[in-house]
GROMACS .gro file of C-alpha atoms in nm:
model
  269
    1UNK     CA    1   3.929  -1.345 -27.474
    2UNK     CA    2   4.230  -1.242 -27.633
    3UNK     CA    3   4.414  -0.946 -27.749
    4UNK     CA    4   4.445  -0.621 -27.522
    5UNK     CA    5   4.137  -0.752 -27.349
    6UNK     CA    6   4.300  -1.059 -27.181
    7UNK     CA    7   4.610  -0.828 -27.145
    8UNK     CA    8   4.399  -0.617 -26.950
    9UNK     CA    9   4.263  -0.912 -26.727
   10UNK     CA   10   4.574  -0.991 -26.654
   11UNK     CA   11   4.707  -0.693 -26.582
   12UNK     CA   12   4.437  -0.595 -26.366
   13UNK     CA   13   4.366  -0.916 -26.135
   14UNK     CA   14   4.790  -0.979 -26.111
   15UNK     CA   15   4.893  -0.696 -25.824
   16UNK     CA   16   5.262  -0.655 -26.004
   17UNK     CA   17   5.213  -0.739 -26.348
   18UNK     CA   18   5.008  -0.373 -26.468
   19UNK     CA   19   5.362  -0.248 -26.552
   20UNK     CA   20   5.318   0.054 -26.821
   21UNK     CA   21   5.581   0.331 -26.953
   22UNK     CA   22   5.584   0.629 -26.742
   23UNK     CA   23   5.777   0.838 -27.058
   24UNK     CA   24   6.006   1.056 -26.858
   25UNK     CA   25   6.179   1.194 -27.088
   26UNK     CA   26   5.870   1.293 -27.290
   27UNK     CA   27   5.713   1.418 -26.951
   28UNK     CA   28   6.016   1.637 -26.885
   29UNK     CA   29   6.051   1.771 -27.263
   30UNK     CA   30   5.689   1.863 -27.202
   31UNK     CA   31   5.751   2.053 -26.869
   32UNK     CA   32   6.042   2.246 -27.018
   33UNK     CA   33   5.818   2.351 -27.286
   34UNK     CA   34   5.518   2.479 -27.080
   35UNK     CA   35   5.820   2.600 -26.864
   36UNK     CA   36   5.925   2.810 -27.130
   37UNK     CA   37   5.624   2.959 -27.237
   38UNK     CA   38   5.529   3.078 -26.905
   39UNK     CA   39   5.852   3.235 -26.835
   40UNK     CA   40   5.766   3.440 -27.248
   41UNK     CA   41   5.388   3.515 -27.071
   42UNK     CA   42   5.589   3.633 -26.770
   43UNK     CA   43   5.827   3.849 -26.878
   44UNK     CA   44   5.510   3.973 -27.060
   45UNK     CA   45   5.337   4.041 -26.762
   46UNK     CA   46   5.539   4.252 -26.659
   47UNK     CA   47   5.590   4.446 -26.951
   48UNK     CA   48   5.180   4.554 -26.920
   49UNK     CA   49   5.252   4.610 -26.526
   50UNK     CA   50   5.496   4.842 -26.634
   51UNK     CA   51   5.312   5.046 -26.889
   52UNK     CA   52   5.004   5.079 -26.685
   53UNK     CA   53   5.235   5.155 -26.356
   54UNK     CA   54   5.336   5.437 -26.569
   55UNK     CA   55   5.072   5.562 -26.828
   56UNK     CA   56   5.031   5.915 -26.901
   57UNK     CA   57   4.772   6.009 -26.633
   58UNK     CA   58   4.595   6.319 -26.829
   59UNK     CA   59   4.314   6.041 -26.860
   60UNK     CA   60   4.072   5.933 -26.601
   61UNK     CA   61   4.131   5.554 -26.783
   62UNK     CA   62   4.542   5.625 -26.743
   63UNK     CA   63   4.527   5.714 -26.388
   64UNK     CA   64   4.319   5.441 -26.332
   65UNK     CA   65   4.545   5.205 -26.526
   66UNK     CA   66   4.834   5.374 -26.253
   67UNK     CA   67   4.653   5.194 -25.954
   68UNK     CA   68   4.636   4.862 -26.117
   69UNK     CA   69   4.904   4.735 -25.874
   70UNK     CA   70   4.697   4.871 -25.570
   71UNK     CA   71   4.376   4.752 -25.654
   72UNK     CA   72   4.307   4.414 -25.773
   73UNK     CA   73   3.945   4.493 -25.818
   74UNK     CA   74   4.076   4.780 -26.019
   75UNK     CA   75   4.326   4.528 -26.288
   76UNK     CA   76   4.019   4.307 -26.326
   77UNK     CA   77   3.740   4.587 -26.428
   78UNK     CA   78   3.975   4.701 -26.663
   79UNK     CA   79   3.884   4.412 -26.882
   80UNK     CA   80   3.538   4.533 -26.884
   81UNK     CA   81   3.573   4.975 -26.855
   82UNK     CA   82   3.797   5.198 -27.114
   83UNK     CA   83   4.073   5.037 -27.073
   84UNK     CA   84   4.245   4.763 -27.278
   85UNK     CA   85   4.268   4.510 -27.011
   86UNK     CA   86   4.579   4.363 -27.134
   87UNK     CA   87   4.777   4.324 -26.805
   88UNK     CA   88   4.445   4.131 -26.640
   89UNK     CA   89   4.376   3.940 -26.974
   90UNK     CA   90   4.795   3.822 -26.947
   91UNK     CA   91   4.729   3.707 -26.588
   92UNK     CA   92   4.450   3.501 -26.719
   93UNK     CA   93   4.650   3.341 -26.974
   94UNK     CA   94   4.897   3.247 -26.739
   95UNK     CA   95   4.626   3.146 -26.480
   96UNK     CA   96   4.500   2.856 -26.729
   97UNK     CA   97   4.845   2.760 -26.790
   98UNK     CA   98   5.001   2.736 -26.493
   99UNK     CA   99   4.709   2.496 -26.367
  100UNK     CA  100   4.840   2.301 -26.671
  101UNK     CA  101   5.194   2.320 -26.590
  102UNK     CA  102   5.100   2.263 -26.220
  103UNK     CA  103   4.897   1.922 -26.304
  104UNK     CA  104   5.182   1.831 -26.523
  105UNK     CA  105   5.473   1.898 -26.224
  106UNK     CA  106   5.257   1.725 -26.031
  107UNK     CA  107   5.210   1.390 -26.223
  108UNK     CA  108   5.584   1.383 -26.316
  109UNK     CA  109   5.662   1.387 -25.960
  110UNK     CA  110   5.473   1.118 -25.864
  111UNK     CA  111   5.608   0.913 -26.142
  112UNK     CA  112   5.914   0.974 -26.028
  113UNK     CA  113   5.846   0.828 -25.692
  114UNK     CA  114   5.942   0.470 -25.594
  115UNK     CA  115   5.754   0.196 -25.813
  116UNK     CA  116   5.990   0.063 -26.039
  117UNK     CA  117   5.863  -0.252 -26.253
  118UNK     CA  118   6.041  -0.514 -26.035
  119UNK     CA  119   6.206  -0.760 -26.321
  120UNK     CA  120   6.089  -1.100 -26.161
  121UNK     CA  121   5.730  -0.977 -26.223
  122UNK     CA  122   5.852  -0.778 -26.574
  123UNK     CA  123   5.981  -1.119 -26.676
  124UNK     CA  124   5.645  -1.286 -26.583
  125UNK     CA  125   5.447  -1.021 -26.813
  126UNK     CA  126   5.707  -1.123 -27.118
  127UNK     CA  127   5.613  -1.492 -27.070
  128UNK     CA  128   5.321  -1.408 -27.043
  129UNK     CA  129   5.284  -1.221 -27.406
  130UNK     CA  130   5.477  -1.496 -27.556
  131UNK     CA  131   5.309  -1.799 -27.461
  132UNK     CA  132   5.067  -1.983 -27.718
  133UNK     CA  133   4.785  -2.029 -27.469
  134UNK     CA  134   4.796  -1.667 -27.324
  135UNK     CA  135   4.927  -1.349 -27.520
  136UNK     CA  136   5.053  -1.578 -27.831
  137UNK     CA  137   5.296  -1.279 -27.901
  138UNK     CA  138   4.998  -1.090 -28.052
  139UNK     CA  139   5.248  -0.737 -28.026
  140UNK     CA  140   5.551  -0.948 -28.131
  141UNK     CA  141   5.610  -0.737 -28.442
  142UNK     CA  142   5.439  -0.390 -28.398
  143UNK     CA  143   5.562  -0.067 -28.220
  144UNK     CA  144   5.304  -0.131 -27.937
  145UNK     CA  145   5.514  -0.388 -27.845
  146UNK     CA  146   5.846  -0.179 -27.757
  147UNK     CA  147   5.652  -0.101 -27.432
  148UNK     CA  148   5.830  -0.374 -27.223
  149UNK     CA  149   6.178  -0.472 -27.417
  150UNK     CA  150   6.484  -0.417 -27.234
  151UNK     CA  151   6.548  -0.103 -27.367
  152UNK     CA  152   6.300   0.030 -27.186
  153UNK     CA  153   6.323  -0.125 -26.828
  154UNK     CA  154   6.481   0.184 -26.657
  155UNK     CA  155   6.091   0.394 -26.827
  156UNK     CA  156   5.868   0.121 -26.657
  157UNK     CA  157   5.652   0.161 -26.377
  158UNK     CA  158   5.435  -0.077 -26.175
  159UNK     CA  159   5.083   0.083 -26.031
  160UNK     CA  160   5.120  -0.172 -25.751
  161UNK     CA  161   5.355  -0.474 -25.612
  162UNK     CA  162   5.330  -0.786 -25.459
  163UNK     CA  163   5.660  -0.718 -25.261
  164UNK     CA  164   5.548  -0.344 -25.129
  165UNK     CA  165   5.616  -0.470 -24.771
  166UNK     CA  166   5.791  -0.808 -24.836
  167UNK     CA  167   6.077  -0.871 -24.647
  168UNK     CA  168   6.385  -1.055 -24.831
  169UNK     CA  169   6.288  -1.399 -24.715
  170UNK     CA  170   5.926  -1.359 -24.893
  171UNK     CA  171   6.113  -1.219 -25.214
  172UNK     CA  172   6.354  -1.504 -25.227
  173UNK     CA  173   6.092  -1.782 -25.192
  174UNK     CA  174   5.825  -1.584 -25.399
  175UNK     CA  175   6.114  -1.544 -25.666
  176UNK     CA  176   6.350  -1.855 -25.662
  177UNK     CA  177   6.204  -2.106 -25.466
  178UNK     CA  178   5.840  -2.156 -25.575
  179UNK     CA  179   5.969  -2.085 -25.962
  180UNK     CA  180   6.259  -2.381 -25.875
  181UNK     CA  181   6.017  -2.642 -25.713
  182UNK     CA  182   5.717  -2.576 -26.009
  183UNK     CA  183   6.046  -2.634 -26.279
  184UNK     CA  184   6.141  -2.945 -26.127
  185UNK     CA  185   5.749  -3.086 -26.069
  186UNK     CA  186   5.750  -2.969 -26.383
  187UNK     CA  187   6.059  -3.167 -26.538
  188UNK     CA  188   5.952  -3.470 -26.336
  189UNK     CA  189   5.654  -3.457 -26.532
  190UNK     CA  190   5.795  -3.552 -26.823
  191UNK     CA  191   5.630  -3.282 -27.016
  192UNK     CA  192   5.865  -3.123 -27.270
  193UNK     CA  193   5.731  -2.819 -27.320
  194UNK     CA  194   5.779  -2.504 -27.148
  195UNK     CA  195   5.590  -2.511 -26.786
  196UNK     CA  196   5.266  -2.244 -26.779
  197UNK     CA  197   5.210  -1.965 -26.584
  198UNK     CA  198   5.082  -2.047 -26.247
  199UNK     CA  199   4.939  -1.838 -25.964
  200UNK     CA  200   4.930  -1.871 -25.583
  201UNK     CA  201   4.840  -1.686 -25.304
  202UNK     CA  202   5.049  -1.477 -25.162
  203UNK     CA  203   4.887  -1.403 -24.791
  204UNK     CA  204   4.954  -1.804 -24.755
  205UNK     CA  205   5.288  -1.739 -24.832
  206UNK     CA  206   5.343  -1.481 -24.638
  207UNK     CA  207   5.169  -1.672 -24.325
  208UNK     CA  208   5.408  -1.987 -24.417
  209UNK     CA  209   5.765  -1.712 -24.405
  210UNK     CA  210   5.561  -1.495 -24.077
  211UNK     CA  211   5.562  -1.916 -23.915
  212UNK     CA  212   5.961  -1.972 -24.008
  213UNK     CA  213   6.055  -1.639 -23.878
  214UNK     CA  214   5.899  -1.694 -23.516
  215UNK     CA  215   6.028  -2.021 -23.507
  216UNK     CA  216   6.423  -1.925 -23.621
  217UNK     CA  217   6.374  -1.584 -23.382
  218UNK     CA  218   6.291  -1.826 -23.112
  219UNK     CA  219   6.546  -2.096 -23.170
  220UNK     CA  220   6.852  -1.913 -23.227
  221UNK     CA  221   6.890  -1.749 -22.881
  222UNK     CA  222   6.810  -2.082 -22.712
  223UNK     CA  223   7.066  -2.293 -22.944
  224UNK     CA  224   7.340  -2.042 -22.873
  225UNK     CA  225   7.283  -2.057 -22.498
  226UNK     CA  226   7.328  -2.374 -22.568
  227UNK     CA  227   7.613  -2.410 -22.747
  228UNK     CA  228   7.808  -2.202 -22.501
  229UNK     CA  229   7.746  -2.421 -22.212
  230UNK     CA  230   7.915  -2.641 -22.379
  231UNK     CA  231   8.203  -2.414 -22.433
  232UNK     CA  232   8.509  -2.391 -22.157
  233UNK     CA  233   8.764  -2.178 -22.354
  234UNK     CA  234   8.678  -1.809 -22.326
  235UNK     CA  235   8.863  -1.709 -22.641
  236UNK     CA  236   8.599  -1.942 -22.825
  237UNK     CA  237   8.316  -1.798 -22.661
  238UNK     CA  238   8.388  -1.479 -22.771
  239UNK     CA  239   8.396  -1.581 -23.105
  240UNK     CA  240   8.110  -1.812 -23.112
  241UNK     CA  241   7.908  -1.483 -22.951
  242UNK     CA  242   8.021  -1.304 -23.234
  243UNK     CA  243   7.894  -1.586 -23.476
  244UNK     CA  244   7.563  -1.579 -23.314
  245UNK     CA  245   7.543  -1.238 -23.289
  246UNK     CA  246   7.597  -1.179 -23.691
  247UNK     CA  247   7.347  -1.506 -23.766
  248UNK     CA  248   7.099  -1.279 -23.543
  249UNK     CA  249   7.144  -0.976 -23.729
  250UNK     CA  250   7.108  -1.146 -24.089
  251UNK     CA  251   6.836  -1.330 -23.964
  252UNK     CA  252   6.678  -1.021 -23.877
  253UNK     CA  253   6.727  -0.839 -24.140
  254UNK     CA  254   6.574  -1.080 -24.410
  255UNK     CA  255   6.282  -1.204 -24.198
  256UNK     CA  256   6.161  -0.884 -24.065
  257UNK     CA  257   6.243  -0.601 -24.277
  258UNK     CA  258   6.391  -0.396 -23.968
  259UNK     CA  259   6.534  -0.027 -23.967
  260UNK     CA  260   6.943  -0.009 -23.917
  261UNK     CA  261   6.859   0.146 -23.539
  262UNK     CA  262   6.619  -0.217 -23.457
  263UNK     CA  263   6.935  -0.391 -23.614
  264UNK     CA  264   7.130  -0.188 -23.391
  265UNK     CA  265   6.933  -0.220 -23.082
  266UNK     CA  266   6.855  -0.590 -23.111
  267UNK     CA  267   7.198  -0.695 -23.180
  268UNK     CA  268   7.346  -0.498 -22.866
  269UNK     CA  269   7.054  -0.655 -22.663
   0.00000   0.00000   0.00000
């Protein structure tokens, strides 16, 4: 398999790596359009309310065409009785558009939404297209290509992420450490060329940072009761507290993913 079809495998068993260009700026020239037509088909509208709000009513069909605004049973038999129907055959125009322009507001909103390409994985998906045994830079040269250059970074989306709910201890292993320690296996090796793409498993990741957190949230209250049993000056305490307290909070914060107010509230604990 080769080609788009082992892009596509890729893409599709790698949560992180189905990164794709959401085109906002296309999106939103496309919105303003459809924006601008409606707002022509309203003004339009309104312009057929008006003449059938006041038509000439010497006619049975003209005073009819005067209760249009009363009677919406009344605007939509006019498509079918002596009348021209124009006013109901507007609003149907509209109708079919505005579910259009609806969809469309819609779609652009939820592209909009968090789910930026995060660039560890982006740069993962380059490798990925240049190396020999994998993409062999089959879109190194053609317009299809452009997708995922730089110049496009800010326009890429991910459909899903490996780091959703990571905290920053998971990103920083996932990211630097187990890239460092495969480089330097690597290296040790004594291969020469460039290392291949490898894969792990994240939920035993995960387990191995959930392990380190319990163990540092359990040791660092003990070690600073510790450490300030040892301590006689209170001017030192103080600021040893304060050490403790901040190691807590940054602790905390990168092993747990916490909201400000747990910060808060655990810290003042």
């Amino acid at each position: 398999m080769e080609g788009y079809p082992a892009l596509a495998e890729v893409m599709s068993t790698n949560d992180g790596l189905d990164i794709f260009r959401r085109f906002s700026g296309l999106n939103a020239l496309n919105l303003l359009y459809m924006q601008a037509e409606i707002l022509d088909l309203e003004l339009e509208l309104q312009d057929n309310a008006a003449e059938d709000r006041h038509a000439n009513p010497t006619t049975p069909s003209n005073r009819e065409r005067r209760r249009y605004h009363l009677s919406a049973k009344a605007l939509r038999d006019s498509i079918c009785g002596e009348g021209d129907g124009l006013q109901w055959k507007k609003m149907l125009e509209i109708r079919k558009l505005l579910k259009e322009y609806n969809s469309a507001l819609h779609e652009y909103a939820q592209l909009q939404k968090p789910g930026r390409a995060n660039k560890y994985d982006l740069g993962i998906l380059r490798q990925w297209l240049e190396r020999p045994k994998h993409g062999n830079m089959f879109l190194a040269t053609t317009l299809e290509g452009s997708a995922w250059r730089s110049e496009n970074e800010d326009d890429l989306i991910a459909c899903s992420s490996r780091h959703q709910d990571s905290d920053g201890m998971t990103k920083f292993i996932t990211e630097r450490i187990v890239p460092w320690i495969a480089e330097r296996l690597h290296t040790r090796s004594g291969k020469t060329e460039k290392p291949d793409i490898i894969t792990y498993s994240n939920a035993r990741l995960e387990y191995a940072v959930d392990i380190s957190s319990s163990v540092i949230s359990s040791i660092l209250p003990a070690v600073s009761i510790i450490v300030l049993y040892f301590i006689r000056s209170l001017i030192v305490r103080l600021w040893v507290i304060i050490a403790f307290t901040t190691s807590f909070a940054i602790a905390l914060a990168a092993l747990v993913k916490p909201r400000r107010v747990e910060v808060f509230a655990a810290t003042t604990a």
